[in-house]
Amino acid sequence: MGAVAAPKQDRGRATRRRLLEAAVACLAEYGWAGSTVSVVAERAGVSRGAAQHYFPTREDLFTAAVEYVAEERSSALRALVPAGPGHRREAVAGIVALYTGPLFRAALHLWVAASAASSASASSSDEEQLRPRVTELEARIGREAHRTAVELLGADESVPGVRETVQGLLDMARGLGLATLLTDDRRRRERVVEQWSRILDAVLPESG
């Protein structure tokens, strides 16, 4: 009995993961208006009914998708980049990469949809619930991004000004993410990463 249940649970987890990854890809490519549950289900290779089994509403699917991928990429960044002052160039590049890829584009479309849904022209009572959910989601992702940056940079936030410096790095990375929506200027981005790495080495004392 248990042996039968385990493969079924594994299949369920795999299906859920495919749906979440497909949702982020669709949101990044098509925006909110073009990313229906049916479109995501087709991309994930499952039926619409199966998608709604895991995520009863569209809002459930997309907020879960952005949170899931953000957590996955933060974990991957920690695994790839050694923590500490000696690896700040790698840390800055990794953090910038989080904000210049499809995850940021997907999140941005979700933010825009949440803002539109809060207006009087919101198309349904379900969409009216999107803004508070996205606001809470962004707060959680923001806290996780800050914790990741502090860890990777080897930053000691007990020192005055260090927390603001780390937050400035994250704000800069978001700005590069917005710029990338219009043009992918990799060479300029690399120069910015180099300069921020030098700034951090000069400003951040070694922790411990």
PDB file of C-alpha atoms in Angstrom:
ATOM      1  CA  MET A   1       0.000   0.000   0.000  1.00  0.00           C
ATOM      2  CA  GLY A   2       2.745   2.402   1.014  1.00  0.00           C
ATOM      3  CA  ALA A   3       4.817   1.470  -2.045  1.00  0.00           C
ATOM      4  CA  VAL A   4       1.884   2.385  -4.292  1.00  0.00           C
ATOM      5  CA  ALA A   5       1.216   5.671  -2.472  1.00  0.00           C
ATOM      6  CA  ALA A   6       4.831   6.865  -2.684  1.00  0.00           C
ATOM      7  CA  PRO A   7       5.068   6.858  -6.522  1.00  0.00           C
ATOM      8  CA  LYS A   8       1.667   8.577  -6.658  1.00  0.00           C
ATOM      9  CA  GLN A   9       2.917  11.301  -4.314  1.00  0.00           C
ATOM     10  CA  ASP A  10       6.079  11.645  -6.381  1.00  0.00           C
ATOM     11  CA  ARG A  11       4.005  12.063  -9.543  1.00  0.00           C
ATOM     12  CA  GLY A  12       1.877  14.653  -7.779  1.00  0.00           C
ATOM     13  CA  ARG A  13       4.920  16.652  -6.697  1.00  0.00           C
ATOM     14  CA  ALA A  14       6.376  16.448 -10.203  1.00  0.00           C
ATOM     15  CA  THR A  15       3.098  17.653 -11.748  1.00  0.00           C
ATOM     16  CA  ARG A  16       2.866  20.528  -9.280  1.00  0.00           C
ATOM     17  CA  ARG A  17       6.442  21.539 -10.042  1.00  0.00           C
ATOM     18  CA  ARG A  18       5.822  21.477 -13.809  1.00  0.00           C
ATOM     19  CA  LEU A  19       2.782  23.708 -13.339  1.00  0.00           C
ATOM     20  CA  LEU A  20       4.700  26.217 -11.228  1.00  0.00           C
ATOM     21  CA  GLU A  21       7.613  26.418 -13.655  1.00  0.00           C
ATOM     22  CA  ALA A  22       5.240  26.668 -16.631  1.00  0.00           C
ATOM     23  CA  ALA A  23       3.301  29.441 -14.891  1.00  0.00           C
ATOM     24  CA  VAL A  24       6.431  31.561 -14.414  1.00  0.00           C
ATOM     25  CA  ALA A  25       7.538  30.952 -18.023  1.00  0.00           C
ATOM     26  CA  CYS A  26       4.108  31.926 -19.382  1.00  0.00           C
ATOM     27  CA  LEU A  27       3.872  35.009 -17.186  1.00  0.00           C
ATOM     28  CA  ALA A  28       7.318  36.166 -18.305  1.00  0.00           C
ATOM     29  CA  GLU A  29       6.520  35.579 -21.996  1.00  0.00           C
ATOM     30  CA  TYR A  30       2.842  36.503 -22.304  1.00  0.00           C
ATOM     31  CA  GLY A  31       2.086  38.743 -19.332  1.00  0.00           C
ATOM     32  CA  TRP A  32      -0.923  38.421 -17.063  1.00  0.00           C
ATOM     33  CA  ALA A  33      -3.577  38.794 -19.755  1.00  0.00           C
ATOM     34  CA  GLY A  34      -2.122  36.008 -21.890  1.00  0.00           C
ATOM     35  CA  SER A  35      -1.356  33.615 -19.055  1.00  0.00           C
ATOM     36  CA  THR A  36      -4.535  31.693 -18.385  1.00  0.00           C
ATOM     37  CA  VAL A  37      -4.745  28.443 -16.458  1.00  0.00           C
ATOM     38  CA  SER A  38      -5.425  26.645 -19.750  1.00  0.00           C
ATOM     39  CA  VAL A  39      -2.269  28.069 -21.351  1.00  0.00           C
ATOM     40  CA  VAL A  40      -0.166  27.073 -18.343  1.00  0.00           C
ATOM     41  CA  ALA A  41      -1.692  23.593 -18.200  1.00  0.00           C
ATOM     42  CA  GLU A  42      -0.977  23.018 -21.886  1.00  0.00           C
ATOM     43  CA  ARG A  43       2.635  24.123 -21.459  1.00  0.00           C
ATOM     44  CA  ALA A  44       3.030  21.842 -18.439  1.00  0.00           C
ATOM     45  CA  GLY A  45       1.498  18.908 -20.335  1.00  0.00           C
ATOM     46  CA  VAL A  46      -1.467  18.406 -18.014  1.00  0.00           C
ATOM     47  CA  SER A  47      -5.199  18.973 -18.282  1.00  0.00           C
ATOM     48  CA  ARG A  48      -6.885  22.140 -17.047  1.00  0.00           C
ATOM     49  CA  GLY A  49      -8.757  20.013 -14.510  1.00  0.00           C
ATOM     50  CA  ALA A  50      -5.490  18.621 -13.157  1.00  0.00           C
ATOM     51  CA  ALA A  51      -4.100  22.148 -12.852  1.00  0.00           C
ATOM     52  CA  GLN A  52      -7.150  23.279 -10.908  1.00  0.00           C
ATOM     53  CA  HIS A  53      -6.836  20.262  -8.634  1.00  0.00           C
ATOM     54  CA  TYR A  54      -3.517  21.648  -7.390  1.00  0.00           C
ATOM     55  CA  PHE A  55      -4.392  25.344  -7.732  1.00  0.00           C
ATOM     56  CA  PRO A  56      -8.130  26.104  -7.559  1.00  0.00           C
ATOM     57  CA  THR A  57      -7.771  29.686  -8.780  1.00  0.00           C
ATOM     58  CA  ARG A  58      -5.547  31.537 -11.207  1.00  0.00           C
ATOM     59  CA  GLU A  59      -4.284  33.710  -8.353  1.00  0.00           C
ATOM     60  CA  ASP A  60      -3.324  30.593  -6.350  1.00  0.00           C
ATOM     61  CA  LEU A  61      -1.288  29.313  -9.286  1.00  0.00           C
ATOM     62  CA  PHE A  62       0.677  32.462 -10.101  1.00  0.00           C
ATOM     63  CA  THR A  63       1.452  33.644  -6.585  1.00  0.00           C
ATOM     64  CA  ALA A  64       2.621  30.133  -5.683  1.00  0.00           C
ATOM     65  CA  ALA A  65       4.677  29.972  -8.878  1.00  0.00           C
ATOM     66  CA  VAL A  66       6.581  33.213  -8.286  1.00  0.00           C
ATOM     67  CA  GLU A  67       7.269  32.291  -4.658  1.00  0.00           C
ATOM     68  CA  TYR A  68       8.409  28.779  -5.558  1.00  0.00           C
ATOM     69  CA  VAL A  69      10.817  29.871  -8.262  1.00  0.00           C
ATOM     70  CA  ALA A  70      12.195  32.681  -6.088  1.00  0.00           C
ATOM     71  CA  GLU A  71      12.969  30.181  -3.328  1.00  0.00           C
ATOM     72  CA  GLU A  72      14.487  27.735  -5.801  1.00  0.00           C
ATOM     73  CA  ARG A  73      16.766  30.365  -7.305  1.00  0.00           C
ATOM     74  CA  SER A  74      17.842  31.710  -3.927  1.00  0.00           C
ATOM     75  CA  SER A  75      18.801  28.167  -2.904  1.00  0.00           C
ATOM     76  CA  ALA A  76      20.643  27.639  -6.197  1.00  0.00           C
ATOM     77  CA  LEU A  77      22.513  30.928  -5.734  1.00  0.00           C
ATOM     78  CA  ARG A  78      23.633  29.887  -2.258  1.00  0.00           C
ATOM     79  CA  ALA A  79      24.831  26.565  -3.621  1.00  0.00           C
ATOM     80  CA  LEU A  80      26.802  28.134  -6.477  1.00  0.00           C
ATOM     81  CA  VAL A  81      28.389  31.160  -4.816  1.00  0.00           C
ATOM     82  CA  PRO A  82      30.700  30.768  -1.804  1.00  0.00           C
ATOM     83  CA  ALA A  83      29.834  33.162   1.021  1.00  0.00           C
ATOM     84  CA  GLY A  84      32.237  35.774   2.317  1.00  0.00           C
ATOM     85  CA  PRO A  85      34.168  38.919   1.391  1.00  0.00           C
ATOM     86  CA  GLY A  86      36.504  37.046  -0.955  1.00  0.00           C
ATOM     87  CA  HIS A  87      33.635  36.173  -3.286  1.00  0.00           C
ATOM     88  CA  ARG A  88      31.756  39.460  -3.467  1.00  0.00           C
ATOM     89  CA  ARG A  89      32.133  39.810  -7.249  1.00  0.00           C
ATOM     90  CA  GLU A  90      30.439  36.432  -7.696  1.00  0.00           C
ATOM     91  CA  ALA A  91      27.763  37.344  -5.154  1.00  0.00           C
ATOM     92  CA  VAL A  92      26.938  40.643  -6.864  1.00  0.00           C
ATOM     93  CA  ALA A  93      26.776  38.948 -10.275  1.00  0.00           C
ATOM     94  CA  GLY A  94      24.517  36.204  -8.894  1.00  0.00           C
ATOM     95  CA  ILE A  95      22.174  38.684  -7.221  1.00  0.00           C
ATOM     96  CA  VAL A  96      21.953  40.760 -10.402  1.00  0.00           C
ATOM     97  CA  ALA A  97      21.189  37.579 -12.367  1.00  0.00           C
ATOM     98  CA  LEU A  98      18.178  36.933 -10.120  1.00  0.00           C
ATOM     99  CA  TYR A  99      16.713  40.282 -11.167  1.00  0.00           C
ATOM    100  CA  THR A 100      17.539  40.166 -14.877  1.00  0.00           C
ATOM    101  CA  GLY A 101      15.999  36.799 -15.752  1.00  0.00           C
ATOM    102  CA  PRO A 102      12.502  35.426 -16.379  1.00  0.00           C
ATOM    103  CA  LEU A 103      11.616  35.294 -12.663  1.00  0.00           C
ATOM    104  CA  PHE A 104      11.792  39.084 -12.355  1.00  0.00           C
ATOM    105  CA  ARG A 105       9.798  39.568 -15.564  1.00  0.00           C
ATOM    106  CA  ALA A 106       7.135  37.188 -14.261  1.00  0.00           C
ATOM    107  CA  ALA A 107       7.004  38.933 -10.892  1.00  0.00           C
ATOM    108  CA  LEU A 108       6.741  42.318 -12.598  1.00  0.00           C
ATOM    109  CA  HIS A 109       3.742  41.193 -14.639  1.00  0.00           C
ATOM    110  CA  LEU A 110       2.162  39.905 -11.438  1.00  0.00           C
ATOM    111  CA  TRP A 111       2.732  43.264  -9.704  1.00  0.00           C
ATOM    112  CA  VAL A 112       1.175  45.151 -12.614  1.00  0.00           C
ATOM    113  CA  ALA A 113      -1.841  42.815 -12.609  1.00  0.00           C
ATOM    114  CA  ALA A 114      -2.232  43.275  -8.850  1.00  0.00           C
ATOM    115  CA  SER A 115      -2.138  47.048  -9.252  1.00  0.00           C
ATOM    116  CA  ALA A 116      -4.744  46.933 -12.014  1.00  0.00           C
ATOM    117  CA  ALA A 117      -6.919  44.531 -10.044  1.00  0.00           C
ATOM    118  CA  SER A 118      -7.138  47.018  -7.175  1.00  0.00           C
ATOM    119  CA  SER A 119      -8.860  49.593  -9.399  1.00  0.00           C
ATOM    120  CA  ALA A 120     -12.561  49.933 -10.002  1.00  0.00           C
ATOM    121  CA  SER A 121     -12.145  48.182 -13.343  1.00  0.00           C
ATOM    122  CA  ALA A 122     -11.055  44.878 -11.759  1.00  0.00           C
ATOM    123  CA  SER A 123     -12.691  42.124 -13.754  1.00  0.00           C
ATOM    124  CA  SER A 124     -13.698  39.811 -10.915  1.00  0.00           C
ATOM    125  CA  SER A 125     -13.903  39.520  -7.146  1.00  0.00           C
ATOM    126  CA  ASP A 126     -11.144  36.896  -7.345  1.00  0.00           C
ATOM    127  CA  GLU A 127      -8.757  39.345  -9.007  1.00  0.00           C
ATOM    128  CA  GLU A 128      -9.540  41.942  -6.337  1.00  0.00           C
ATOM    129  CA  GLN A 129      -7.820  39.582  -3.890  1.00  0.00           C
ATOM    130  CA  LEU A 130      -4.636  39.581  -5.965  1.00  0.00           C
ATOM    131  CA  ARG A 131      -3.161  42.838  -4.624  1.00  0.00           C
ATOM    132  CA  PRO A 132      -2.901  41.844  -0.921  1.00  0.00           C
ATOM    133  CA  ARG A 133      -1.565  38.425  -1.882  1.00  0.00           C
ATOM    134  CA  VAL A 134       1.087  39.876  -4.167  1.00  0.00           C
ATOM    135  CA  THR A 135       2.000  42.518  -1.580  1.00  0.00           C
ATOM    136  CA  GLU A 136       2.559  39.813   1.026  1.00  0.00           C
ATOM    137  CA  LEU A 137       4.457  37.670  -1.491  1.00  0.00           C
ATOM    138  CA  GLU A 138       6.777  40.515  -2.485  1.00  0.00           C
ATOM    139  CA  ALA A 139       7.510  41.252   1.177  1.00  0.00           C
ATOM    140  CA  ARG A 140       8.507  37.623   1.774  1.00  0.00           C
ATOM    141  CA  ILE A 141      10.647  37.462  -1.375  1.00  0.00           C
ATOM    142  CA  GLY A 142      12.260  40.774  -0.466  1.00  0.00           C
ATOM    143  CA  ARG A 143      13.187  39.529   3.003  1.00  0.00           C
ATOM    144  CA  GLU A 144      14.617  36.323   1.559  1.00  0.00           C
ATOM    145  CA  ALA A 145      16.629  38.240  -1.052  1.00  0.00           C
ATOM    146  CA  HIS A 146      18.044  40.475   1.679  1.00  0.00           C
ATOM    147  CA  ARG A 147      19.001  37.508   3.863  1.00  0.00           C
ATOM    148  CA  THR A 148      20.667  35.819   0.888  1.00  0.00           C
ATOM    149  CA  ALA A 149      22.622  38.960   0.015  1.00  0.00           C
ATOM    150  CA  VAL A 150      23.821  39.457   3.601  1.00  0.00           C
ATOM    151  CA  GLU A 151      24.969  35.842   3.789  1.00  0.00           C
ATOM    152  CA  LEU A 152      26.770  35.820   0.451  1.00  0.00           C
ATOM    153  CA  LEU A 153      28.437  39.203   0.937  1.00  0.00           C
ATOM    154  CA  GLY A 154      29.635  38.347   4.425  1.00  0.00           C
ATOM    155  CA  ALA A 155      28.035  41.598   5.597  1.00  0.00           C
ATOM    156  CA  ASP A 156      27.846  42.550   9.280  1.00  0.00           C
ATOM    157  CA  GLU A 157      24.584  44.456   9.661  1.00  0.00           C
ATOM    158  CA  SER A 158      25.395  45.482  13.229  1.00  0.00           C
ATOM    159  CA  VAL A 159      27.719  48.077  11.668  1.00  0.00           C
ATOM    160  CA  PRO A 160      25.891  51.361  10.903  1.00  0.00           C
ATOM    161  CA  GLY A 161      25.126  51.804   7.222  1.00  0.00           C
ATOM    162  CA  VAL A 162      25.740  48.204   6.188  1.00  0.00           C
ATOM    163  CA  ARG A 163      22.051  47.256   6.005  1.00  0.00           C
ATOM    164  CA  GLU A 164      21.360  50.257   3.784  1.00  0.00           C
ATOM    165  CA  THR A 165      24.323  49.361   1.563  1.00  0.00           C
ATOM    166  CA  VAL A 166      23.000  45.837   1.065  1.00  0.00           C
ATOM    167  CA  GLN A 167      19.529  47.186   0.327  1.00  0.00           C
ATOM    168  CA  GLY A 168      21.062  49.630  -2.146  1.00  0.00           C
ATOM    169  CA  LEU A 169      22.617  46.690  -3.994  1.00  0.00           C
ATOM    170  CA  LEU A 170      19.223  44.979  -4.227  1.00  0.00           C
ATOM    171  CA  ASP A 171      17.568  48.181  -5.429  1.00  0.00           C
ATOM    172  CA  MET A 172      20.290  48.562  -8.065  1.00  0.00           C
ATOM    173  CA  ALA A 173      19.730  44.966  -9.210  1.00  0.00           C
ATOM    174  CA  ARG A 174      15.996  45.627  -9.581  1.00  0.00           C
ATOM    175  CA  GLY A 175      16.797  48.703 -11.653  1.00  0.00           C
ATOM    176  CA  LEU A 176      18.980  46.625 -13.966  1.00  0.00           C
ATOM    177  CA  GLY A 177      16.126  44.136 -14.195  1.00  0.00           C
ATOM    178  CA  LEU A 178      13.770  46.872 -15.362  1.00  0.00           C
ATOM    179  CA  ALA A 179      16.321  48.119 -17.893  1.00  0.00           C
ATOM    180  CA  THR A 180      16.717  44.589 -19.256  1.00  0.00           C
ATOM    181  CA  LEU A 181      13.018  44.532 -20.165  1.00  0.00           C
ATOM    182  CA  LEU A 182      13.801  47.059 -22.893  1.00  0.00           C
ATOM    183  CA  THR A 183      17.361  46.192 -23.925  1.00  0.00           C
ATOM    184  CA  ASP A 184      19.825  43.520 -22.838  1.00  0.00           C
ATOM    185  CA  ASP A 185      23.044  45.537 -22.481  1.00  0.00           C
ATOM    186  CA  ARG A 186      25.254  42.851 -20.978  1.00  0.00           C
ATOM    187  CA  ARG A 187      28.490  44.805 -21.261  1.00  0.00           C
ATOM    188  CA  ARG A 188      27.088  47.773 -19.353  1.00  0.00           C
ATOM    189  CA  ARG A 189      25.677  45.418 -16.742  1.00  0.00           C
ATOM    190  CA  GLU A 190      29.054  43.764 -16.277  1.00  0.00           C
ATOM    191  CA  ARG A 191      30.680  47.155 -15.696  1.00  0.00           C
ATOM    192  CA  VAL A 192      28.044  47.996 -13.096  1.00  0.00           C
ATOM    193  CA  VAL A 193      28.651  44.669 -11.344  1.00  0.00           C
ATOM    194  CA  GLU A 194      32.393  45.354 -11.255  1.00  0.00           C
ATOM    195  CA  GLN A 195      31.887  48.825  -9.818  1.00  0.00           C
ATOM    196  CA  TRP A 196      29.453  47.627  -7.158  1.00  0.00           C
ATOM    197  CA  SER A 197      31.878  44.879  -6.173  1.00  0.00           C
ATOM    198  CA  ARG A 198      34.579  47.508  -5.601  1.00  0.00           C
ATOM    199  CA  ILE A 199      32.165  49.699  -3.631  1.00  0.00           C
ATOM    200  CA  LEU A 200      31.183  46.798  -1.389  1.00  0.00           C
ATOM    201  CA  ASP A 201      34.799  45.835  -0.747  1.00  0.00           C
ATOM    202  CA  ALA A 202      35.490  49.418   0.292  1.00  0.00           C
ATOM    203  CA  VAL A 203      32.346  49.937   2.378  1.00  0.00           C
ATOM    204  CA  LEU A 204      31.597  46.594   4.009  1.00  0.00           C
ATOM    205  CA  PRO A 205      33.871  45.509   6.845  1.00  0.00           C
ATOM    206  CA  GLU A 206      34.659  41.829   7.084  1.00  0.00           C
ATOM    207  CA  SER A 207      32.167  40.070   9.364  1.00  0.00           C
ATOM    208  CA  GLY A 208      33.416  38.272  12.425  1.00  0.00           C
TER     209      GLY A 208
END
